[in-house]
């Protein structure tokens, strides 16, 4: 009799636990706040876009989407944390050109595999870059600035958001095409780099429009060129790099939403649908355009995954061509 009672209690506990597990699995997603990891400091393009997206996803999905900044190593610190997070949909990341496509070719000991450790959700934006200098710089355009640099090789410095970042590589490509040499000064983010340009401690930077547009409009920075093939509507008087003697120059960065590999496909697809719905809103598109980001989306997580692979391969070629290393 005592054995039967014990067995009955054990079976009841088992069925109760199983029922709770099933109920938990069937709980609507998201059932608690979602964290979005950002590999760059507040005020950078990645952070700005992440906060705008998180706010709109929270409105649509009924839970908070909390941005956590984990800057360092060109976005790789956040990527490593994201790769090791539970793949349950409650830790997401803003994937970007640097940590997903560039850094694996630059840093020899990353604690993540960009090709295996992440699940794609969707593309968010394309980020044009602005080449900016101090308003006191006498150069009126990119041609004049590069002429001054070539007249004093090695005496001009340029700031970037870190070794191997898109900011670094876009500048390296431009200087190579121009036959000019400048000294690279890497920073952890855009704000300090821009402050040092205004203060005369370094001469120029190639940074995203999202990060530099406000300073340009306020007259604290002077834009000499934009990296895309066509001028941007927010700064129609700023010529492209291509217009100033570098035909075909077209570079920039992408931002997308990713998750740890192994996320349930239903959650992955739900996030993709909700994000694309947010980005289809004209008000969101206009707001992103106002800060210098161009909305671009992908049809499905699979198509974004294919794009990420292509970007990984193409940026790898650039890193090898310019022999960019983490010790530079």
PDB file of C-alpha atoms in Angstrom:
ATOM      1  CA  UNK A   1       0.000   0.000   0.000  1.00  0.00           C
ATOM      2  CA  UNK A   2       2.814   2.361   0.926  1.00  0.00           C
ATOM      3  CA  UNK A   3       4.557   1.499  -2.381  1.00  0.00           C
ATOM      4  CA  UNK A   4       1.400   2.250  -4.375  1.00  0.00           C
ATOM      5  CA  UNK A   5       1.006   5.619  -2.664  1.00  0.00           C
ATOM      6  CA  UNK A   6       4.637   6.551  -3.364  1.00  0.00           C
ATOM      7  CA  UNK A   7       4.288   5.502  -7.000  1.00  0.00           C
ATOM      8  CA  UNK A   8       1.112   7.536  -7.393  1.00  0.00           C
ATOM      9  CA  UNK A   9       2.780  10.635  -5.937  1.00  0.00           C
ATOM     10  CA  UNK A  10       5.816  10.202  -8.212  1.00  0.00           C
ATOM     11  CA  UNK A  11       3.627   9.840 -11.302  1.00  0.00           C
ATOM     12  CA  UNK A  12       1.603  12.888 -10.298  1.00  0.00           C
ATOM     13  CA  UNK A  13       4.762  14.933  -9.910  1.00  0.00           C
ATOM     14  CA  UNK A  14       6.050  13.736 -13.288  1.00  0.00           C
ATOM     15  CA  UNK A  15       2.824  14.585 -15.099  1.00  0.00           C
ATOM     16  CA  UNK A  16       2.659  17.943 -13.314  1.00  0.00           C
ATOM     17  CA  UNK A  17       6.215  18.823 -14.404  1.00  0.00           C
ATOM     18  CA  UNK A  18       5.522  17.682 -17.952  1.00  0.00           C
ATOM     19  CA  UNK A  19       2.344  19.716 -18.041  1.00  0.00           C
ATOM     20  CA  UNK A  20       4.194  22.786 -16.807  1.00  0.00           C
ATOM     21  CA  UNK A  21       6.875  22.312 -19.458  1.00  0.00           C
ATOM     22  CA  UNK A  22       4.268  22.005 -22.207  1.00  0.00           C
ATOM     23  CA  UNK A  23       2.443  25.045 -20.869  1.00  0.00           C
ATOM     24  CA  UNK A  24       5.717  27.017 -20.822  1.00  0.00           C
ATOM     25  CA  UNK A  25       6.472  25.998 -24.404  1.00  0.00           C
ATOM     26  CA  UNK A  26       3.005  27.054 -25.474  1.00  0.00           C
ATOM     27  CA  UNK A  27       3.222  30.431 -23.715  1.00  0.00           C
ATOM     28  CA  UNK A  28       2.950  33.201 -26.284  1.00  0.00           C
ATOM     29  CA  UNK A  29       6.226  34.845 -27.272  1.00  0.00           C
ATOM     30  CA  UNK A  30       7.416  37.141 -25.857  1.00  0.00           C
ATOM     31  CA  UNK A  31       6.296  36.394 -22.307  1.00  0.00           C
ATOM     32  CA  UNK A  32       8.973  38.599 -20.706  1.00  0.00           C
ATOM     33  CA  UNK A  33      11.322  41.443 -21.728  1.00  0.00           C
ATOM     34  CA  UNK A  34      13.724  40.831 -24.625  1.00  0.00           C
ATOM     35  CA  UNK A  35      17.338  42.032 -24.577  1.00  0.00           C
ATOM     36  CA  UNK A  36      18.990  43.446 -27.702  1.00  0.00           C
ATOM     37  CA  UNK A  37      22.790  43.434 -27.468  1.00  0.00           C
ATOM     38  CA  UNK A  38      24.604  46.285 -29.223  1.00  0.00           C
ATOM     39  CA  UNK A  39      28.348  46.104 -29.761  1.00  0.00           C
ATOM     40  CA  UNK A  40      28.931  49.858 -29.887  1.00  0.00           C
ATOM     41  CA  UNK A  41      28.468  52.739 -27.415  1.00  0.00           C
ATOM     42  CA  UNK A  42      25.373  54.926 -27.057  1.00  0.00           C
ATOM     43  CA  UNK A  43      25.127  57.535 -29.789  1.00  0.00           C
ATOM     44  CA  UNK A  44      26.568  55.352 -32.539  1.00  0.00           C
ATOM     45  CA  UNK A  45      24.533  54.356 -35.583  1.00  0.00           C
ATOM     46  CA  UNK A  46      24.030  50.812 -34.307  1.00  0.00           C
ATOM     47  CA  UNK A  47      22.749  52.014 -30.941  1.00  0.00           C
ATOM     48  CA  UNK A  48      20.413  54.622 -32.444  1.00  0.00           C
ATOM     49  CA  UNK A  49      18.823  52.162 -34.854  1.00  0.00           C
ATOM     50  CA  UNK A  50      18.546  49.477 -32.161  1.00  0.00           C
ATOM     51  CA  UNK A  51      16.668  51.784 -29.793  1.00  0.00           C
ATOM     52  CA  UNK A  52      14.271  52.918 -32.492  1.00  0.00           C
ATOM     53  CA  UNK A  53      13.584  49.326 -33.548  1.00  0.00           C
ATOM     54  CA  UNK A  54      13.240  48.108 -29.958  1.00  0.00           C
ATOM     55  CA  UNK A  55      10.706  50.802 -29.142  1.00  0.00           C
ATOM     56  CA  UNK A  56       8.525  49.874 -32.121  1.00  0.00           C
ATOM     57  CA  UNK A  57       8.803  46.121 -31.521  1.00  0.00           C
ATOM     58  CA  UNK A  58       7.726  46.678 -27.922  1.00  0.00           C
ATOM     59  CA  UNK A  59       4.632  48.523 -29.133  1.00  0.00           C
ATOM     60  CA  UNK A  60       3.731  45.704 -31.513  1.00  0.00           C
ATOM     61  CA  UNK A  61       4.622  42.700 -29.332  1.00  0.00           C
ATOM     62  CA  UNK A  62       3.589  43.879 -25.864  1.00  0.00           C
ATOM     63  CA  UNK A  63       6.898  43.422 -24.058  1.00  0.00           C
ATOM     64  CA  UNK A  64       9.947  45.603 -23.478  1.00  0.00           C
ATOM     65  CA  UNK A  65      12.882  45.298 -25.868  1.00  0.00           C
ATOM     66  CA  UNK A  66      15.835  46.501 -23.784  1.00  0.00           C
ATOM     67  CA  UNK A  67      19.042  47.659 -25.479  1.00  0.00           C
ATOM     68  CA  UNK A  68      22.270  46.683 -23.693  1.00  0.00           C
ATOM     69  CA  UNK A  69      25.488  48.285 -24.937  1.00  0.00           C
ATOM     70  CA  UNK A  70      28.535  46.004 -24.788  1.00  0.00           C
ATOM     71  CA  UNK A  71      31.140  47.946 -26.782  1.00  0.00           C
ATOM     72  CA  UNK A  72      34.652  46.842 -27.649  1.00  0.00           C
ATOM     73  CA  UNK A  73      36.740  45.036 -30.271  1.00  0.00           C
ATOM     74  CA  UNK A  74      34.720  46.465 -33.146  1.00  0.00           C
ATOM     75  CA  UNK A  75      31.488  44.926 -31.890  1.00  0.00           C
ATOM     76  CA  UNK A  76      32.970  41.502 -31.186  1.00  0.00           C
ATOM     77  CA  UNK A  77      32.437  41.579 -27.406  1.00  0.00           C
ATOM     78  CA  UNK A  78      28.662  41.780 -27.842  1.00  0.00           C
ATOM     79  CA  UNK A  79      28.761  39.156 -30.581  1.00  0.00           C
ATOM     80  CA  UNK A  80      30.597  36.744 -28.294  1.00  0.00           C
ATOM     81  CA  UNK A  81      28.059  37.287 -25.516  1.00  0.00           C
ATOM     82  CA  UNK A  82      25.198  36.788 -27.961  1.00  0.00           C
ATOM     83  CA  UNK A  83      26.682  33.613 -29.392  1.00  0.00           C
ATOM     84  CA  UNK A  84      26.713  32.052 -25.892  1.00  0.00           C
ATOM     85  CA  UNK A  85      23.227  33.202 -24.903  1.00  0.00           C
ATOM     86  CA  UNK A  86      20.283  30.810 -24.645  1.00  0.00           C
ATOM     87  CA  UNK A  87      18.621  30.513 -28.070  1.00  0.00           C
ATOM     88  CA  UNK A  88      15.138  31.129 -26.699  1.00  0.00           C
ATOM     89  CA  UNK A  89      14.376  34.451 -28.388  1.00  0.00           C
ATOM     90  CA  UNK A  90      15.016  36.556 -25.287  1.00  0.00           C
ATOM     91  CA  UNK A  91      18.534  37.613 -26.268  1.00  0.00           C
ATOM     92  CA  UNK A  92      18.920  39.186 -29.697  1.00  0.00           C
ATOM     93  CA  UNK A  93      21.723  41.192 -31.300  1.00  0.00           C
ATOM     94  CA  UNK A  94      22.128  43.921 -33.836  1.00  0.00           C
ATOM     95  CA  UNK A  95      24.361  42.240 -36.372  1.00  0.00           C
ATOM     96  CA  UNK A  96      26.594  44.546 -38.368  1.00  0.00           C
ATOM     97  CA  UNK A  97      29.252  44.518 -41.052  1.00  0.00           C
ATOM     98  CA  UNK A  98      32.105  44.693 -38.534  1.00  0.00           C
ATOM     99  CA  UNK A  99      31.378  41.853 -36.062  1.00  0.00           C
ATOM    100  CA  UNK A 100      29.686  39.533 -38.551  1.00  0.00           C
ATOM    101  CA  UNK A 101      31.666  40.080 -41.764  1.00  0.00           C
ATOM    102  CA  UNK A 102      34.931  41.915 -41.025  1.00  0.00           C
ATOM    103  CA  UNK A 103      36.215  41.029 -37.558  1.00  0.00           C
ATOM    104  CA  UNK A 104      36.469  37.272 -38.199  1.00  0.00           C
ATOM    105  CA  UNK A 105      39.172  38.101 -40.744  1.00  0.00           C
ATOM    106  CA  UNK A 106      40.918  40.647 -38.476  1.00  0.00           C
ATOM    107  CA  UNK A 107      40.918  39.155 -34.971  1.00  0.00           C
ATOM    108  CA  UNK A 108      42.611  35.737 -34.698  1.00  0.00           C
ATOM    109  CA  UNK A 109      41.007  34.552 -31.439  1.00  0.00           C
ATOM    110  CA  UNK A 110      37.341  35.512 -31.516  1.00  0.00           C
ATOM    111  CA  UNK A 111      35.140  33.530 -29.142  1.00  0.00           C
ATOM    112  CA  UNK A 112      32.458  33.041 -31.787  1.00  0.00           C
ATOM    113  CA  UNK A 113      32.115  31.716 -35.320  1.00  0.00           C
ATOM    114  CA  UNK A 114      30.269  34.272 -37.427  1.00  0.00           C
ATOM    115  CA  UNK A 115      29.189  31.587 -39.890  1.00  0.00           C
ATOM    116  CA  UNK A 116      27.777  29.090 -37.375  1.00  0.00           C
ATOM    117  CA  UNK A 117      26.838  30.759 -34.105  1.00  0.00           C
ATOM    118  CA  UNK A 118      24.062  33.078 -35.262  1.00  0.00           C
ATOM    119  CA  UNK A 119      20.595  32.766 -36.742  1.00  0.00           C
ATOM    120  CA  UNK A 120      19.585  35.499 -39.214  1.00  0.00           C
ATOM    121  CA  UNK A 121      16.323  37.348 -38.682  1.00  0.00           C
ATOM    122  CA  UNK A 122      16.363  40.255 -41.114  1.00  0.00           C
ATOM    123  CA  UNK A 123      18.170  43.238 -42.617  1.00  0.00           C
ATOM    124  CA  UNK A 124      17.298  46.631 -41.110  1.00  0.00           C
ATOM    125  CA  UNK A 125      19.280  49.411 -42.755  1.00  0.00           C
ATOM    126  CA  UNK A 126      22.097  50.401 -45.046  1.00  0.00           C
ATOM    127  CA  UNK A 127      24.357  53.094 -43.612  1.00  0.00           C
ATOM    128  CA  UNK A 128      26.054  55.638 -45.908  1.00  0.00           C
ATOM    129  CA  UNK A 129      29.324  57.063 -44.584  1.00  0.00           C
ATOM    130  CA  UNK A 130      30.349  60.722 -44.448  1.00  0.00           C
ATOM    131  CA  UNK A 131      33.933  61.923 -44.703  1.00  0.00           C
ATOM    132  CA  UNK A 132      34.082  64.782 -42.214  1.00  0.00           C
ATOM    133  CA  UNK A 133      36.690  67.273 -41.003  1.00  0.00           C
ATOM    134  CA  UNK A 134      36.771  70.241 -38.655  1.00  0.00           C
ATOM    135  CA  UNK A 135      34.962  73.379 -39.888  1.00  0.00           C
ATOM    136  CA  UNK A 136      38.334  75.138 -39.526  1.00  0.00           C
ATOM    137  CA  UNK A 137      39.962  72.833 -42.067  1.00  0.00           C
ATOM    138  CA  UNK A 138      40.706  74.892 -45.193  1.00  0.00           C
ATOM    139  CA  UNK A 139      39.783  72.069 -47.588  1.00  0.00           C
ATOM    140  CA  UNK A 140      36.549  72.822 -49.410  1.00  0.00           C
ATOM    141  CA  UNK A 141      36.187  69.321 -50.839  1.00  0.00           C
ATOM    142  CA  UNK A 142      37.727  65.843 -50.737  1.00  0.00           C
ATOM    143  CA  UNK A 143      40.138  66.618 -53.581  1.00  0.00           C
ATOM    144  CA  UNK A 144      41.673  69.532 -51.699  1.00  0.00           C
ATOM    145  CA  UNK A 145      41.904  67.551 -48.471  1.00  0.00           C
ATOM    146  CA  UNK A 146      43.720  64.653 -50.139  1.00  0.00           C
ATOM    147  CA  UNK A 147      46.087  67.058 -51.900  1.00  0.00           C
ATOM    148  CA  UNK A 148      47.065  68.478 -48.497  1.00  0.00           C
ATOM    149  CA  UNK A 149      47.587  64.970 -47.106  1.00  0.00           C
ATOM    150  CA  UNK A 150      49.820  63.960 -50.012  1.00  0.00           C
ATOM    151  CA  UNK A 151      51.871  67.124 -49.587  1.00  0.00           C
ATOM    152  CA  UNK A 152      52.729  66.034 -46.017  1.00  0.00           C
ATOM    153  CA  UNK A 153      52.744  62.213 -46.008  1.00  0.00           C
ATOM    154  CA  UNK A 154      52.329  60.603 -42.603  1.00  0.00           C
ATOM    155  CA  UNK A 155      51.615  63.889 -40.809  1.00  0.00           C
ATOM    156  CA  UNK A 156      47.803  63.723 -40.975  1.00  0.00           C
ATOM    157  CA  UNK A 157      45.803  61.423 -38.700  1.00  0.00           C
ATOM    158  CA  UNK A 158      42.348  59.945 -39.206  1.00  0.00           C
ATOM    159  CA  UNK A 159      39.979  58.602 -36.569  1.00  0.00           C
ATOM    160  CA  UNK A 160      37.827  55.475 -36.836  1.00  0.00           C
ATOM    161  CA  UNK A 161      35.481  53.552 -34.567  1.00  0.00           C
ATOM    162  CA  UNK A 162      38.084  50.791 -34.172  1.00  0.00           C
ATOM    163  CA  UNK A 163      40.578  48.570 -35.939  1.00  0.00           C
ATOM    164  CA  UNK A 164      38.918  46.550 -38.675  1.00  0.00           C
ATOM    165  CA  UNK A 165      35.592  48.377 -38.444  1.00  0.00           C
ATOM    166  CA  UNK A 166      33.793  49.527 -41.555  1.00  0.00           C
ATOM    167  CA  UNK A 167      34.949  53.053 -40.716  1.00  0.00           C
ATOM    168  CA  UNK A 168      38.560  51.854 -40.840  1.00  0.00           C
ATOM    169  CA  UNK A 169      38.275  49.833 -44.036  1.00  0.00           C
ATOM    170  CA  UNK A 170      36.297  52.428 -45.994  1.00  0.00           C
ATOM    171  CA  UNK A 171      39.005  54.977 -45.189  1.00  0.00           C
ATOM    172  CA  UNK A 172      41.774  52.515 -46.053  1.00  0.00           C
ATOM    173  CA  UNK A 173      40.211  51.840 -49.447  1.00  0.00           C
ATOM    174  CA  UNK A 174      39.842  55.559 -50.168  1.00  0.00           C
ATOM    175  CA  UNK A 175      43.434  56.383 -49.180  1.00  0.00           C
ATOM    176  CA  UNK A 176      44.726  53.490 -51.268  1.00  0.00           C
ATOM    177  CA  UNK A 177      42.846  54.668 -54.334  1.00  0.00           C
ATOM    178  CA  UNK A 178      44.104  58.214 -53.736  1.00  0.00           C
ATOM    179  CA  UNK A 179      47.701  57.162 -53.181  1.00  0.00           C
ATOM    180  CA  UNK A 180      47.682  59.017 -49.852  1.00  0.00           C
ATOM    181  CA  UNK A 181      48.997  58.018 -46.426  1.00  0.00           C
ATOM    182  CA  UNK A 182      47.518  58.971 -43.065  1.00  0.00           C
ATOM    183  CA  UNK A 183      48.083  57.681 -39.522  1.00  0.00           C
ATOM    184  CA  UNK A 184      45.216  55.600 -38.138  1.00  0.00           C
ATOM    185  CA  UNK A 185      43.872  56.497 -34.663  1.00  0.00           C
ATOM    186  CA  UNK A 186      41.231  53.956 -33.534  1.00  0.00           C
ATOM    187  CA  UNK A 187      38.542  54.894 -31.000  1.00  0.00           C
ATOM    188  CA  UNK A 188      35.866  52.838 -29.231  1.00  0.00           C
ATOM    189  CA  UNK A 189      33.046  54.872 -30.751  1.00  0.00           C
ATOM    190  CA  UNK A 190      32.033  57.871 -32.776  1.00  0.00           C
ATOM    191  CA  UNK A 191      31.493  60.514 -30.108  1.00  0.00           C
ATOM    192  CA  UNK A 192      35.071  60.816 -28.871  1.00  0.00           C
ATOM    193  CA  UNK A 193      36.465  60.630 -32.397  1.00  0.00           C
ATOM    194  CA  UNK A 194      34.257  63.501 -33.507  1.00  0.00           C
ATOM    195  CA  UNK A 195      35.083  65.519 -30.395  1.00  0.00           C
ATOM    196  CA  UNK A 196      38.795  65.146 -31.137  1.00  0.00           C
ATOM    197  CA  UNK A 197      38.294  66.326 -34.714  1.00  0.00           C
ATOM    198  CA  UNK A 198      36.483  69.427 -33.479  1.00  0.00           C
ATOM    199  CA  UNK A 199      39.262  69.952 -30.926  1.00  0.00           C
ATOM    200  CA  UNK A 200      42.011  69.602 -33.520  1.00  0.00           C
ATOM    201  CA  UNK A 201      43.555  66.416 -32.074  1.00  0.00           C
ATOM    202  CA  UNK A 202      42.934  64.455 -35.267  1.00  0.00           C
ATOM    203  CA  UNK A 203      41.990  65.563 -38.772  1.00  0.00           C
ATOM    204  CA  UNK A 204      39.185  63.491 -40.238  1.00  0.00           C
ATOM    205  CA  UNK A 205      36.957  60.455 -39.995  1.00  0.00           C
ATOM    206  CA  UNK A 206      34.785  58.386 -42.293  1.00  0.00           C
ATOM    207  CA  UNK A 207      31.762  57.578 -40.126  1.00  0.00           C
ATOM    208  CA  UNK A 208      28.114  56.732 -40.590  1.00  0.00           C
ATOM    209  CA  UNK A 209      25.686  59.527 -41.368  1.00  0.00           C
ATOM    210  CA  UNK A 210      23.644  58.439 -38.352  1.00  0.00           C
ATOM    211  CA  UNK A 211      26.567  59.242 -36.073  1.00  0.00           C
ATOM    212  CA  UNK A 212      27.804  62.409 -37.795  1.00  0.00           C
ATOM    213  CA  UNK A 213      24.770  64.084 -39.361  1.00  0.00           C
ATOM    214  CA  UNK A 214      23.744  66.077 -36.282  1.00  0.00           C
ATOM    215  CA  UNK A 215      27.259  67.477 -35.881  1.00  0.00           C
ATOM    216  CA  UNK A 216      27.344  68.432 -39.566  1.00  0.00           C
ATOM    217  CA  UNK A 217      23.969  70.157 -39.409  1.00  0.00           C
ATOM    218  CA  UNK A 218      25.059  72.012 -36.269  1.00  0.00           C
ATOM    219  CA  UNK A 219      28.158  73.277 -38.066  1.00  0.00           C
ATOM    220  CA  UNK A 220      30.562  71.466 -35.726  1.00  0.00           C
ATOM    221  CA  UNK A 221      31.812  69.165 -38.496  1.00  0.00           C
ATOM    222  CA  UNK A 222      32.229  69.778 -42.223  1.00  0.00           C
ATOM    223  CA  UNK A 223      31.225  67.021 -44.657  1.00  0.00           C
ATOM    224  CA  UNK A 224      33.433  66.669 -47.726  1.00  0.00           C
ATOM    225  CA  UNK A 225      32.011  63.505 -49.283  1.00  0.00           C
ATOM    226  CA  UNK A 226      29.434  60.725 -48.978  1.00  0.00           C
ATOM    227  CA  UNK A 227      30.376  57.099 -49.642  1.00  0.00           C
ATOM    228  CA  UNK A 228      27.389  56.006 -51.737  1.00  0.00           C
ATOM    229  CA  UNK A 229      27.051  56.235 -55.518  1.00  0.00           C
ATOM    230  CA  UNK A 230      24.327  58.874 -55.266  1.00  0.00           C
ATOM    231  CA  UNK A 231      24.029  61.943 -53.056  1.00  0.00           C
ATOM    232  CA  UNK A 232      21.785  61.606 -50.040  1.00  0.00           C
ATOM    233  CA  UNK A 233      18.588  63.617 -49.669  1.00  0.00           C
ATOM    234  CA  UNK A 234      19.452  64.869 -46.181  1.00  0.00           C
ATOM    235  CA  UNK A 235      22.681  66.512 -47.428  1.00  0.00           C
ATOM    236  CA  UNK A 236      22.075  67.169 -51.125  1.00  0.00           C
ATOM    237  CA  UNK A 237      24.998  69.611 -51.438  1.00  0.00           C
ATOM    238  CA  UNK A 238      27.610  67.079 -50.312  1.00  0.00           C
ATOM    239  CA  UNK A 239      29.152  65.347 -53.349  1.00  0.00           C
ATOM    240  CA  UNK A 240      29.898  61.635 -53.473  1.00  0.00           C
ATOM    241  CA  UNK A 241      33.408  60.208 -53.382  1.00  0.00           C
ATOM    242  CA  UNK A 242      32.778  58.962 -56.919  1.00  0.00           C
ATOM    243  CA  UNK A 243      32.048  62.492 -58.140  1.00  0.00           C
ATOM    244  CA  UNK A 244      35.414  63.649 -56.826  1.00  0.00           C
ATOM    245  CA  UNK A 245      37.633  61.464 -58.948  1.00  0.00           C
ATOM    246  CA  UNK A 246      36.940  57.930 -57.687  1.00  0.00           C
ATOM    247  CA  UNK A 247      34.509  56.406 -60.164  1.00  0.00           C
ATOM    248  CA  UNK A 248      32.588  53.415 -58.860  1.00  0.00           C
ATOM    249  CA  UNK A 249      33.322  54.089 -55.187  1.00  0.00           C
ATOM    250  CA  UNK A 250      30.341  52.695 -53.255  1.00  0.00           C
ATOM    251  CA  UNK A 251      30.842  51.557 -49.682  1.00  0.00           C
ATOM    252  CA  UNK A 252      28.832  51.484 -46.483  1.00  0.00           C
ATOM    253  CA  UNK A 253      27.646  49.233 -43.689  1.00  0.00           C
ATOM    254  CA  UNK A 254      24.576  47.158 -42.969  1.00  0.00           C
ATOM    255  CA  UNK A 255      22.692  46.499 -39.753  1.00  0.00           C
ATOM    256  CA  UNK A 256      20.429  43.541 -39.166  1.00  0.00           C
ATOM    257  CA  UNK A 257      18.704  41.634 -36.393  1.00  0.00           C
ATOM    258  CA  UNK A 258      20.222  38.268 -35.464  1.00  0.00           C
ATOM    259  CA  UNK A 259      19.861  35.698 -32.672  1.00  0.00           C
ATOM    260  CA  UNK A 260      21.913  32.860 -31.196  1.00  0.00           C
ATOM    261  CA  UNK A 261      21.906  29.782 -33.422  1.00  0.00           C
ATOM    262  CA  UNK A 262      19.197  27.331 -32.442  1.00  0.00           C
ATOM    263  CA  UNK A 263      16.393  29.846 -31.901  1.00  0.00           C
ATOM    264  CA  UNK A 264      13.014  28.153 -32.527  1.00  0.00           C
ATOM    265  CA  UNK A 265      12.028  28.734 -36.179  1.00  0.00           C
ATOM    266  CA  UNK A 266       8.572  29.965 -35.168  1.00  0.00           C
ATOM    267  CA  UNK A 267      10.103  32.747 -33.041  1.00  0.00           C
ATOM    268  CA  UNK A 268      12.664  33.532 -35.731  1.00  0.00           C
ATOM    269  CA  UNK A 269       9.934  33.924 -38.354  1.00  0.00           C
ATOM    270  CA  UNK A 270       7.706  35.932 -35.996  1.00  0.00           C
ATOM    271  CA  UNK A 271      10.499  38.399 -35.276  1.00  0.00           C
ATOM    272  CA  UNK A 272      11.223  38.752 -38.997  1.00  0.00           C
ATOM    273  CA  UNK A 273       7.579  39.496 -39.773  1.00  0.00           C
ATOM    274  CA  UNK A 274       7.204  41.996 -36.940  1.00  0.00           C
ATOM    275  CA  UNK A 275      10.453  43.761 -37.815  1.00  0.00           C
ATOM    276  CA  UNK A 276       9.556  44.064 -41.493  1.00  0.00           C
ATOM    277  CA  UNK A 277       6.161  45.446 -40.493  1.00  0.00           C
ATOM    278  CA  UNK A 278       7.904  48.086 -38.362  1.00  0.00           C
ATOM    279  CA  UNK A 279      10.224  49.002 -41.225  1.00  0.00           C
ATOM    280  CA  UNK A 280       7.315  49.253 -43.687  1.00  0.00           C
ATOM    281  CA  UNK A 281       5.799  52.069 -41.630  1.00  0.00           C
ATOM    282  CA  UNK A 282       6.372  55.348 -43.543  1.00  0.00           C
ATOM    283  CA  UNK A 283       6.887  57.202 -40.262  1.00  0.00           C
ATOM    284  CA  UNK A 284       9.725  54.848 -39.302  1.00  0.00           C
ATOM    285  CA  UNK A 285      11.301  55.056 -42.743  1.00  0.00           C
ATOM    286  CA  UNK A 286      11.163  58.847 -42.670  1.00  0.00           C
ATOM    287  CA  UNK A 287      12.622  58.984 -39.186  1.00  0.00           C
ATOM    288  CA  UNK A 288      15.512  56.718 -40.162  1.00  0.00           C
ATOM    289  CA  UNK A 289      16.122  58.739 -43.325  1.00  0.00           C
ATOM    290  CA  UNK A 290      16.216  61.930 -41.256  1.00  0.00           C
ATOM    291  CA  UNK A 291      19.093  60.557 -39.193  1.00  0.00           C
ATOM    292  CA  UNK A 292      20.962  59.237 -42.235  1.00  0.00           C
ATOM    293  CA  UNK A 293      19.954  55.552 -42.441  1.00  0.00           C
ATOM    294  CA  UNK A 294      18.444  53.948 -45.547  1.00  0.00           C
ATOM    295  CA  UNK A 295      15.835  51.262 -44.824  1.00  0.00           C
ATOM    296  CA  UNK A 296      16.535  47.984 -46.599  1.00  0.00           C
ATOM    297  CA  UNK A 297      14.818  44.726 -45.771  1.00  0.00           C
ATOM    298  CA  UNK A 298      15.082  41.061 -46.710  1.00  0.00           C
ATOM    299  CA  UNK A 299      12.176  38.824 -47.630  1.00  0.00           C
ATOM    300  CA  UNK A 300      12.990  36.099 -45.104  1.00  0.00           C
ATOM    301  CA  UNK A 301      15.597  34.988 -42.559  1.00  0.00           C
ATOM    302  CA  UNK A 302      17.035  32.686 -45.224  1.00  0.00           C
ATOM    303  CA  UNK A 303      17.606  35.524 -47.669  1.00  0.00           C
ATOM    304  CA  UNK A 304      19.277  37.594 -44.956  1.00  0.00           C
ATOM    305  CA  UNK A 305      21.485  34.608 -44.132  1.00  0.00           C
ATOM    306  CA  UNK A 306      22.582  34.408 -47.775  1.00  0.00           C
ATOM    307  CA  UNK A 307      23.411  38.132 -47.727  1.00  0.00           C
ATOM    308  CA  UNK A 308      25.451  37.737 -44.538  1.00  0.00           C
ATOM    309  CA  UNK A 309      27.496  34.955 -46.161  1.00  0.00           C
ATOM    310  CA  UNK A 310      28.167  37.090 -49.228  1.00  0.00           C
ATOM    311  CA  UNK A 311      29.243  40.020 -47.037  1.00  0.00           C
ATOM    312  CA  UNK A 312      31.538  37.738 -45.027  1.00  0.00           C
ATOM    313  CA  UNK A 313      33.310  36.666 -48.199  1.00  0.00           C
ATOM    314  CA  UNK A 314      33.574  40.118 -49.806  1.00  0.00           C
ATOM    315  CA  UNK A 315      34.852  41.917 -46.684  1.00  0.00           C
ATOM    316  CA  UNK A 316      37.362  39.114 -46.175  1.00  0.00           C
ATOM    317  CA  UNK A 317      38.898  40.005 -49.520  1.00  0.00           C
ATOM    318  CA  UNK A 318      39.208  43.672 -48.474  1.00  0.00           C
ATOM    319  CA  UNK A 319      40.869  42.743 -45.159  1.00  0.00           C
ATOM    320  CA  UNK A 320      43.386  40.511 -46.934  1.00  0.00           C
ATOM    321  CA  UNK A 321      44.083  43.113 -49.618  1.00  0.00           C
ATOM    322  CA  UNK A 322      44.961  45.772 -47.028  1.00  0.00           C
ATOM    323  CA  UNK A 323      46.542  43.323 -44.574  1.00  0.00           C
ATOM    324  CA  UNK A 324      44.452  44.657 -41.683  1.00  0.00           C
ATOM    325  CA  UNK A 325      45.396  43.058 -38.370  1.00  0.00           C
ATOM    326  CA  UNK A 326      44.168  43.566 -34.815  1.00  0.00           C
ATOM    327  CA  UNK A 327      47.617  44.804 -33.806  1.00  0.00           C
ATOM    328  CA  UNK A 328      47.634  47.687 -36.339  1.00  0.00           C
TER     329      UNK A 328
END
